[in-house]
Short mmCIF file of C-alpha atoms in Angstrom, two decimals:
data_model
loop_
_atom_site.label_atom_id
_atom_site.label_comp_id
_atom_site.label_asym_id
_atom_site.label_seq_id
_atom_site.Cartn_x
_atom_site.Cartn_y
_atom_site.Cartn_z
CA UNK A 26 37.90 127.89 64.46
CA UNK A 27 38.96 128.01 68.08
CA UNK A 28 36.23 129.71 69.22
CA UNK A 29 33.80 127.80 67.05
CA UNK A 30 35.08 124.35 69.06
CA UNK A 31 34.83 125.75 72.21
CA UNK A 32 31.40 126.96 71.68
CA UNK A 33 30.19 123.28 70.77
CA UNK A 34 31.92 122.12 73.75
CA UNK A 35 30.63 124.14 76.48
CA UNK A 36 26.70 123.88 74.82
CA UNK A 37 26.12 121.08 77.13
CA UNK A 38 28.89 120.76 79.77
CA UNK A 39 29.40 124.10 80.54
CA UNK A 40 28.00 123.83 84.01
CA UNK A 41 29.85 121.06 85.16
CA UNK A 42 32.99 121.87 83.84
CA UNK A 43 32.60 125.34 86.01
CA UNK A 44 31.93 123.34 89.40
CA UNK A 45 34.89 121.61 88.78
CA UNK A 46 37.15 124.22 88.47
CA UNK A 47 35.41 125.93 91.64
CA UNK A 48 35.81 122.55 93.61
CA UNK A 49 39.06 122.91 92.27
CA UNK A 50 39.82 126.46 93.57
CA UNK A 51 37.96 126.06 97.21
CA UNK A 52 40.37 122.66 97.64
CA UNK A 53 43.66 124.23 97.08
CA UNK A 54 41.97 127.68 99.45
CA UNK A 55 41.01 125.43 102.06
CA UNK A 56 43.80 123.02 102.05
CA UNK A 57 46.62 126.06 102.30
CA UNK A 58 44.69 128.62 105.13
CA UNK A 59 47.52 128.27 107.27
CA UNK A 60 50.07 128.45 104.94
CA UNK A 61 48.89 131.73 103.64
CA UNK A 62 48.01 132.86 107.48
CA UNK A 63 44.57 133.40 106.70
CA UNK A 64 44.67 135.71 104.90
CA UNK A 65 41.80 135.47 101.99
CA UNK A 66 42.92 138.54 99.56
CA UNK A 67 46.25 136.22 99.34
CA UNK A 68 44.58 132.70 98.79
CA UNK A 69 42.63 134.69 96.59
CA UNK A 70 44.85 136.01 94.03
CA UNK A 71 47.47 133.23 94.35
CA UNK A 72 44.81 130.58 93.81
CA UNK A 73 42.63 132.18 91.31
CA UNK A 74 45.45 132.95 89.20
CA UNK A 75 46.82 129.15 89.48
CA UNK A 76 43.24 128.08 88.57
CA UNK A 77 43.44 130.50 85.31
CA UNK A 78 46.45 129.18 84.59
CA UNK A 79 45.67 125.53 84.66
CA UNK A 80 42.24 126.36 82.82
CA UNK A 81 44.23 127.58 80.18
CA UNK A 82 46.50 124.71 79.88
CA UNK A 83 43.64 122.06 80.23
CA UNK A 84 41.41 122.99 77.08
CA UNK A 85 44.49 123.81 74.77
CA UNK A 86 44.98 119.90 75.43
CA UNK A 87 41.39 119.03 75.29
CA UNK A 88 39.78 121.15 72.38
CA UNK A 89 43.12 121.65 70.01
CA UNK A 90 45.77 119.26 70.79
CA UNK A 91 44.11 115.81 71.47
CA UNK A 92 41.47 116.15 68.64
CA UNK A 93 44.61 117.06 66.42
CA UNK A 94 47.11 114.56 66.63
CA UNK A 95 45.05 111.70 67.94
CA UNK A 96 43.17 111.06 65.04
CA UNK A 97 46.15 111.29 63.01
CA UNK A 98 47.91 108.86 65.32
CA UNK A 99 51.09 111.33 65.78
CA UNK A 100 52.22 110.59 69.06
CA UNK A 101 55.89 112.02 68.55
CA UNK A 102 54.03 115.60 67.91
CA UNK A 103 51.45 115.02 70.43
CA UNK A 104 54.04 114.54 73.33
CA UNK A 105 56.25 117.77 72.05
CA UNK A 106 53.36 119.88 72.04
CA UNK A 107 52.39 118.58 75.48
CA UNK A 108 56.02 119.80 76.56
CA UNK A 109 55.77 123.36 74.64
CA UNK A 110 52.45 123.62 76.87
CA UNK A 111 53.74 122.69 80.31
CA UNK A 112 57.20 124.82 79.39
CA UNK A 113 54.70 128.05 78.59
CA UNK A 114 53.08 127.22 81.67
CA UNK A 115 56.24 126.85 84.13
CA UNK A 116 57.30 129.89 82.70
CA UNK A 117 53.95 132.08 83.57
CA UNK A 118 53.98 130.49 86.69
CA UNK A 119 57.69 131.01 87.75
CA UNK A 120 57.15 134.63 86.20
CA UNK A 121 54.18 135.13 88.50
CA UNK A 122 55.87 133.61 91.64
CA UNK A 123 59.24 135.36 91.34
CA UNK A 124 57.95 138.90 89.77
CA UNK A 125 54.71 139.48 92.04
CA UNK A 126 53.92 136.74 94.78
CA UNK A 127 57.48 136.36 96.59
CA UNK A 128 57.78 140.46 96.61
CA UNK A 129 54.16 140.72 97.77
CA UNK A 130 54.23 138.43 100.46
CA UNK A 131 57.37 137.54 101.49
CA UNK A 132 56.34 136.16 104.52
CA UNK A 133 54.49 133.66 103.20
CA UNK A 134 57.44 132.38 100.41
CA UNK A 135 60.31 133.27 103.16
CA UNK A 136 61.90 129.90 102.55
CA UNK A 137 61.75 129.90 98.88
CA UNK A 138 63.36 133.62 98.61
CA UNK A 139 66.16 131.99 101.08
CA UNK A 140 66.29 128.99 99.02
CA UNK A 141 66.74 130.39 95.89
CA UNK A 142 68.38 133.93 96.73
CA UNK A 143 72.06 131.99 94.85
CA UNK A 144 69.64 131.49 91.56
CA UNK A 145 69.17 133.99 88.92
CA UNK A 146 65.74 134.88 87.48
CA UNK A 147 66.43 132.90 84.13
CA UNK A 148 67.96 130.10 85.86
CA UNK A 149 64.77 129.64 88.14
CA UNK A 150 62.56 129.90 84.62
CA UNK A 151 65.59 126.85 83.00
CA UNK A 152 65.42 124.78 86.20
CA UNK A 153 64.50 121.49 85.03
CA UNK A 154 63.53 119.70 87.97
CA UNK A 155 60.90 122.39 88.67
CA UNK A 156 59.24 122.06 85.03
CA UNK A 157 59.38 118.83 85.21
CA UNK A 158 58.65 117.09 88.30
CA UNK A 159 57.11 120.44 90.42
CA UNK A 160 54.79 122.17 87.40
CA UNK A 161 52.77 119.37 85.99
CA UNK A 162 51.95 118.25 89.60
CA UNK A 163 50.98 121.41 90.39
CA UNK A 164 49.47 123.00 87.26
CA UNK A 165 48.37 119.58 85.11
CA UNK A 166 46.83 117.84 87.29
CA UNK A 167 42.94 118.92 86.51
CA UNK A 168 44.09 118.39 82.91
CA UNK A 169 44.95 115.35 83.63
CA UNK A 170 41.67 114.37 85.69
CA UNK A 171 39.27 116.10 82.69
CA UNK A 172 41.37 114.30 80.13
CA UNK A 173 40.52 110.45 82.32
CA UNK A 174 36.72 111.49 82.42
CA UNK A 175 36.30 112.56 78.55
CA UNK A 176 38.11 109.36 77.73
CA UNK A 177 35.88 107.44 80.23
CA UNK A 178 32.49 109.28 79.08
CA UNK A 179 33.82 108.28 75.13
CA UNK A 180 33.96 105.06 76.04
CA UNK A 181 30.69 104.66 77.63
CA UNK A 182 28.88 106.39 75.03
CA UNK A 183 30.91 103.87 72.51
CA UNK A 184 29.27 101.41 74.45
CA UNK A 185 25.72 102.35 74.41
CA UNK A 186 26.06 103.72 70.78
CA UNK A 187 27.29 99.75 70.30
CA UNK A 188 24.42 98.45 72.24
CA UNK A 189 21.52 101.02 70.43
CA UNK A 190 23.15 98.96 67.49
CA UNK A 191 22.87 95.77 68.42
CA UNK A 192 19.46 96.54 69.44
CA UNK A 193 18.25 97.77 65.96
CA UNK A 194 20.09 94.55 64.11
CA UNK A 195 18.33 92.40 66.52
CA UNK A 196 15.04 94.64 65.80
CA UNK A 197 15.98 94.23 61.94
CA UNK A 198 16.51 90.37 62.50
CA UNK A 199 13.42 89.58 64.09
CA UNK A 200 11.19 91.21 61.33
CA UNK A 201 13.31 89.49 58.86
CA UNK A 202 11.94 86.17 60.15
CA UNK A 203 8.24 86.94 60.80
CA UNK A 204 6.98 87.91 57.51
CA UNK A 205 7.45 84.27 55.62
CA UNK A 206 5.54 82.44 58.72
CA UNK A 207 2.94 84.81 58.51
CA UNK A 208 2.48 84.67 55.15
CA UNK A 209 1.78 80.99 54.81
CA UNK A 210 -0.36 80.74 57.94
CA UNK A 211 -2.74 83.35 56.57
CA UNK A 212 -2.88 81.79 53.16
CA UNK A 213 -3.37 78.28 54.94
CA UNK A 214 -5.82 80.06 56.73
CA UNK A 215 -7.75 81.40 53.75
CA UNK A 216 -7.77 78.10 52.29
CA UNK A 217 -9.77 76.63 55.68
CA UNK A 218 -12.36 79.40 55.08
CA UNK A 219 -12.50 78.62 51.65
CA UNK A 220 -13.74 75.15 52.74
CA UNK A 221 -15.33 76.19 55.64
CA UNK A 222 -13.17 73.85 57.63
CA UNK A 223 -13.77 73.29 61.60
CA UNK A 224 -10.61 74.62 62.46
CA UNK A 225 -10.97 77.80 61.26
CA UNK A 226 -11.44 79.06 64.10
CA UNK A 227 -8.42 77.38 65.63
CA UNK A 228 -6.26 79.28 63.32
CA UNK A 229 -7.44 82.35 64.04
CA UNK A 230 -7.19 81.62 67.73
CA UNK A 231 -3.70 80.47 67.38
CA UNK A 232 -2.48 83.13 64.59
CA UNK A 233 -4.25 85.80 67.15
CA UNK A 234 -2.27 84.60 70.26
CA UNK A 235 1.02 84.51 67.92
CA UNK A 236 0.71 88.12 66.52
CA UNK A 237 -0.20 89.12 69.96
CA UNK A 238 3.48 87.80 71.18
CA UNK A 239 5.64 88.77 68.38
CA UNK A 240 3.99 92.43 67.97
CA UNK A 241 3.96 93.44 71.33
CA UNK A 242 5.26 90.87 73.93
CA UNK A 243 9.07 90.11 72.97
CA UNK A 244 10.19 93.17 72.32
CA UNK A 245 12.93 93.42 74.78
CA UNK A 246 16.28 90.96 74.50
CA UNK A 247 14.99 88.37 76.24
CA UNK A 248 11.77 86.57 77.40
CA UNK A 249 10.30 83.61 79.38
CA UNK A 250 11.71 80.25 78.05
CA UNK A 251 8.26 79.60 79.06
CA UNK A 252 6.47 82.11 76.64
CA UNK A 253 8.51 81.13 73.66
CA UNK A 254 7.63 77.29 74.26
CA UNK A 255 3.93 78.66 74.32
CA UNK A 256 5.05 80.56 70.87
CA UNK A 257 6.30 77.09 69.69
CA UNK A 258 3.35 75.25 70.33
CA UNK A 259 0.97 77.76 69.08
CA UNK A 260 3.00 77.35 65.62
CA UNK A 261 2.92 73.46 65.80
CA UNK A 262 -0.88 73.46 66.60
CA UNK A 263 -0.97 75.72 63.53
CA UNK A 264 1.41 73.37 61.20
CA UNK A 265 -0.37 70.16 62.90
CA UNK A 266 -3.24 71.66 60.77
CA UNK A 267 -1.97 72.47 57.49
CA UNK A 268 -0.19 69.54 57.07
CA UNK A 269 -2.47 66.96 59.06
CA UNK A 270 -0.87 63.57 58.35
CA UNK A 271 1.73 64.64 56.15
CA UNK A 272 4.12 65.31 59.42
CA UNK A 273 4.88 63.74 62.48
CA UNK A 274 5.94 65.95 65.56
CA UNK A 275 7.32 64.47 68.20
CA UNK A 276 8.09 68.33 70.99
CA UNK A 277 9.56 67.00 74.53
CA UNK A 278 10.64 69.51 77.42
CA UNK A 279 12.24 69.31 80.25
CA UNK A 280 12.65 72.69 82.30
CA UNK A 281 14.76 72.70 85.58
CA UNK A 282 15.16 75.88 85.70
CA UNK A 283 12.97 79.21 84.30
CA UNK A 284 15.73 81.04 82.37
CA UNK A 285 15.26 83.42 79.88
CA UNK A 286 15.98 83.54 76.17
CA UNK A 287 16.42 85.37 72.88
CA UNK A 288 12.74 85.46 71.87
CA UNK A 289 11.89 83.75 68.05
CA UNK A 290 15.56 82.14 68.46
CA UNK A 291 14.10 78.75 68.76
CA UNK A 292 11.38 79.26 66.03
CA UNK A 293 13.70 79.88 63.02
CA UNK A 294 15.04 76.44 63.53
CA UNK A 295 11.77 74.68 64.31
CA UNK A 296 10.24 76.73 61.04
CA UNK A 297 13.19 75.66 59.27
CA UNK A 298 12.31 72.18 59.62
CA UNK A 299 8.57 72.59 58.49
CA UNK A 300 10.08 74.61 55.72
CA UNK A 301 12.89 72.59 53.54
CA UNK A 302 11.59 68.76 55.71
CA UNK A 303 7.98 69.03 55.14
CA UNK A 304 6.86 71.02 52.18
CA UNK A 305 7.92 69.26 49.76
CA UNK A 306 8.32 65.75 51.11
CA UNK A 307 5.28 63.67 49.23
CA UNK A 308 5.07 60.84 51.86
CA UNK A 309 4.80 61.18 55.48
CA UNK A 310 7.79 63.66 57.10
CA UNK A 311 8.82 63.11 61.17
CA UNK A 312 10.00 66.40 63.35
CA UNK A 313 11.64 66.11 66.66
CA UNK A 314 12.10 68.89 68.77
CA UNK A 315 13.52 68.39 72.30
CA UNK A 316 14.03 71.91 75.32
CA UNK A 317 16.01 71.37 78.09
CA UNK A 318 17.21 73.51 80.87
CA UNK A 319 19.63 72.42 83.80
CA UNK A 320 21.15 74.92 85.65
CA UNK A 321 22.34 77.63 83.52
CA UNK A 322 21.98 75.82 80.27
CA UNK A 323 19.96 75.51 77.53
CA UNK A 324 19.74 72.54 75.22
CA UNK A 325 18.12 72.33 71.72
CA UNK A 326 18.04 70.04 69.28
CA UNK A 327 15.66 70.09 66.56
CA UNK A 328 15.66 66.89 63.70
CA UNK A 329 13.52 66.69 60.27
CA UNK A 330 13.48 64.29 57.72
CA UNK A 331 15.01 65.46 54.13
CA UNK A 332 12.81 64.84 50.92
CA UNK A 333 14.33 63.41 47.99
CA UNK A 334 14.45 66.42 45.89
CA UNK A 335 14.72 70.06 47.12
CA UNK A 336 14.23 73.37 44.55
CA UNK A 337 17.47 75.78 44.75
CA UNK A 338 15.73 78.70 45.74
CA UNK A 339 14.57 76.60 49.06
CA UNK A 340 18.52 76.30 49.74
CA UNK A 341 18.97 79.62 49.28
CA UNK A 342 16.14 80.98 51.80
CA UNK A 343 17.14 78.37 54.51
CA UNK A 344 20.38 79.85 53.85
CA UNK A 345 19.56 83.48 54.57
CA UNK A 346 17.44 82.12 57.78
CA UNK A 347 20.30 80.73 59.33
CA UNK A 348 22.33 83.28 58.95
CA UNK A 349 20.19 85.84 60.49
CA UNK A 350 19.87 83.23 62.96
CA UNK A 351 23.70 83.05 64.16
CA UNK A 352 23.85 86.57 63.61
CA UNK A 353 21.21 87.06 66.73
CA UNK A 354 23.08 83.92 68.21
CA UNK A 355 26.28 86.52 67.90
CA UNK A 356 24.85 89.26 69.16
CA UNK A 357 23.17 88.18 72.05
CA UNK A 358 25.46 85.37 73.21
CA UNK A 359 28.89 85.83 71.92
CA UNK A 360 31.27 83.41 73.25
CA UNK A 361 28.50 81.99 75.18
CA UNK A 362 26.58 79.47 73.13
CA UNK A 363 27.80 76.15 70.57
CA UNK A 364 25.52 75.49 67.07
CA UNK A 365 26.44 72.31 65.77
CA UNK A 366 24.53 71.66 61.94
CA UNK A 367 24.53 68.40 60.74
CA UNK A 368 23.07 67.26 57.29
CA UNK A 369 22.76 64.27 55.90
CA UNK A 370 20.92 62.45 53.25
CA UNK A 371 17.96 61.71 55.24
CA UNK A 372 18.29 63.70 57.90
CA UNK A 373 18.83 67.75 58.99
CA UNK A 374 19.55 68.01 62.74
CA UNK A 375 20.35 71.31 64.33
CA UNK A 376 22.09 71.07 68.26
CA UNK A 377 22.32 74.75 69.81
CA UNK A 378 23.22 74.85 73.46
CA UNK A 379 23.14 77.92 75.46
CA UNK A 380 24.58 79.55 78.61
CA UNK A 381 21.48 81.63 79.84
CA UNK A 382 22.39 84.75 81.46
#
């Protein structure tokens, strides 16, 4: 099993994690020449076996105990397996120091072998301010440094496993909202060829320029405010003639600044209107739509008249589109935008103000 997680953990990091340890080694060589008199065979062994050591000591905590006890929360046996690691470790080191290193070169550990010469071999291994204050400073602190950068790569690829979400919900929203425009248009539009109407060719000027834009040009986050006001008057043209005098629009703008914007946000309310005002109303319906941008605002408000009667399942679509509507709104502009929905007898007005990034 050990094996087995080590394997899948080196498959792609192996390299790096092996320049680290030899930046590692060549900073505690370089940084101790003169303590060791130069002499390489010493730095050598003394260094290389502290590097083992702490190699060791780092993946035991990376690739068994973190993965074990984190996930089950256990913080009491996380921490006293920490210590049983760092007391195995001050005891290999203090073995290796008193055993081999101070006999070898005694020159170089003079003052220690003064300093302890009163203490015993076992109470060198039991002294407590050595394991720990002096070992993890010494021996933990790469553990501690790979333990920061895992954490800090988790996060970030939490983050852009968050955002490859957000950007297939947003994918998922916007086809959720094309397919009942585009439905009616082309049935209005076989309907004009039926009669061989003038504006036949309109439509399919129009319809063309719309496909063009929602298929292939708004496919990132965010577009032009001033491509999606070409969007929106591309539909209008398009609703001016399927419902000819059965609708007044009334579309103002008022642009200050070019910002950009979710693309087909805008739409879903504007097709909501044309959708639950228009329809069904028998006598003449009114629309107002009104863009403004100041600054680093967007305003929206978008009004229809309400027919007398309206069929339940009509409810329960403009439902659905409003919902996949604040969902984007959520998404893309969390904390940063205000929908206000009012709905009276007569009249359905939708106010949506935005804070453009």
């Amino acid at each position: 099993m050990f094996k087995e997680k080590i394997k899948a953990y080196y498959q792609k990091t192996w390299v790096k994690h092996l320049l680290f340890w030899i930046l590692v080694f060549l900073c505690y060589s370089l940084s101790m020449i003169d303590y060791h008199h130069g002499s390489f065979q010493e730095i050598f062994i003394t260094y290389g076996f502290r590097v083992i050591l702490q190699c060791m000591a780092t993946y035991i905590c990376l690739l068994i105990l973190l993965p074990r006890y984190l996930s089950r929360k256990n913080n009491l046996e996380l921490v006293l397996s920490f210590l049983l690691v760092l007391s195995v470790v001050h005891f290999i080191a203090t073995t290796w120091r008193v055993l081999y290193l101070e006999p070898t070169y005694p020159i170089t550990y003079l003052s220690c072998i003064v300093k302890f010469s009163h203490l015993t071999y076992w109470q060198r291994i039991l002294d407590a301010q050595v394991l720990f204050f002096q070992t993890p400073v010494k021996y933990l602190q790469p553990t501690f440094i790979l333990i920061a950068i895992q954490y800090y790569s988790r996060l970030k690829n939490l983050a852009e496993l968050g955002e490859r979400k957000k950007l297939a919900e947003l994918q998922l929203l916007k086809h959720q909202l094309n397919p009942h425009f585009l439905f009616n248009t082309l049935n209005n539009l076989y309907t004009l060829a039926l009669k061989k109407s003038d504006n036949t060719p309109e439509v399919i000027s129009r319809l063309s320029d719309i496909l063009d834009y929602t298929l292939y040009r708004c496919n990132g986050q965010y577009v032009s405010i001033d491509k999606e006001i070409e969007l929106i008057e591309n539909y209008l043209s398009l609703e001016k003639i399927r419902y000819g005098k059965r609708v007044l629009i009334n579309f103002e703008t008022s642009l200050d600044r070019q910002l950009e914007i979710a693309p087909l946000l805008l739409l879903t309310f504007i097709e909501n209107a044309f959708k639950h005002g228009v329809s069904q109303e028998i006598n003449q319906a009114t629309i107002d739509i009104a863009l403004q941008t100041t600054d680093e605002h967007i305003t929206f408000s978008v009004k229809n008249s309400i027919p007398s009667t309206t069929l339940p399942s009509v409810r329960q679509k403009e439902a659905i589109g409003l919902n996949n509507v604040k969902k984007q709104l959520e998404l893309l502009y969390t904390n940063a935008y205000q929908l206000t929905i009012d709905h009276t007898r007569d009249l359905y007005s939708v106010q949506l103000n935005i804070q453009a990034a």
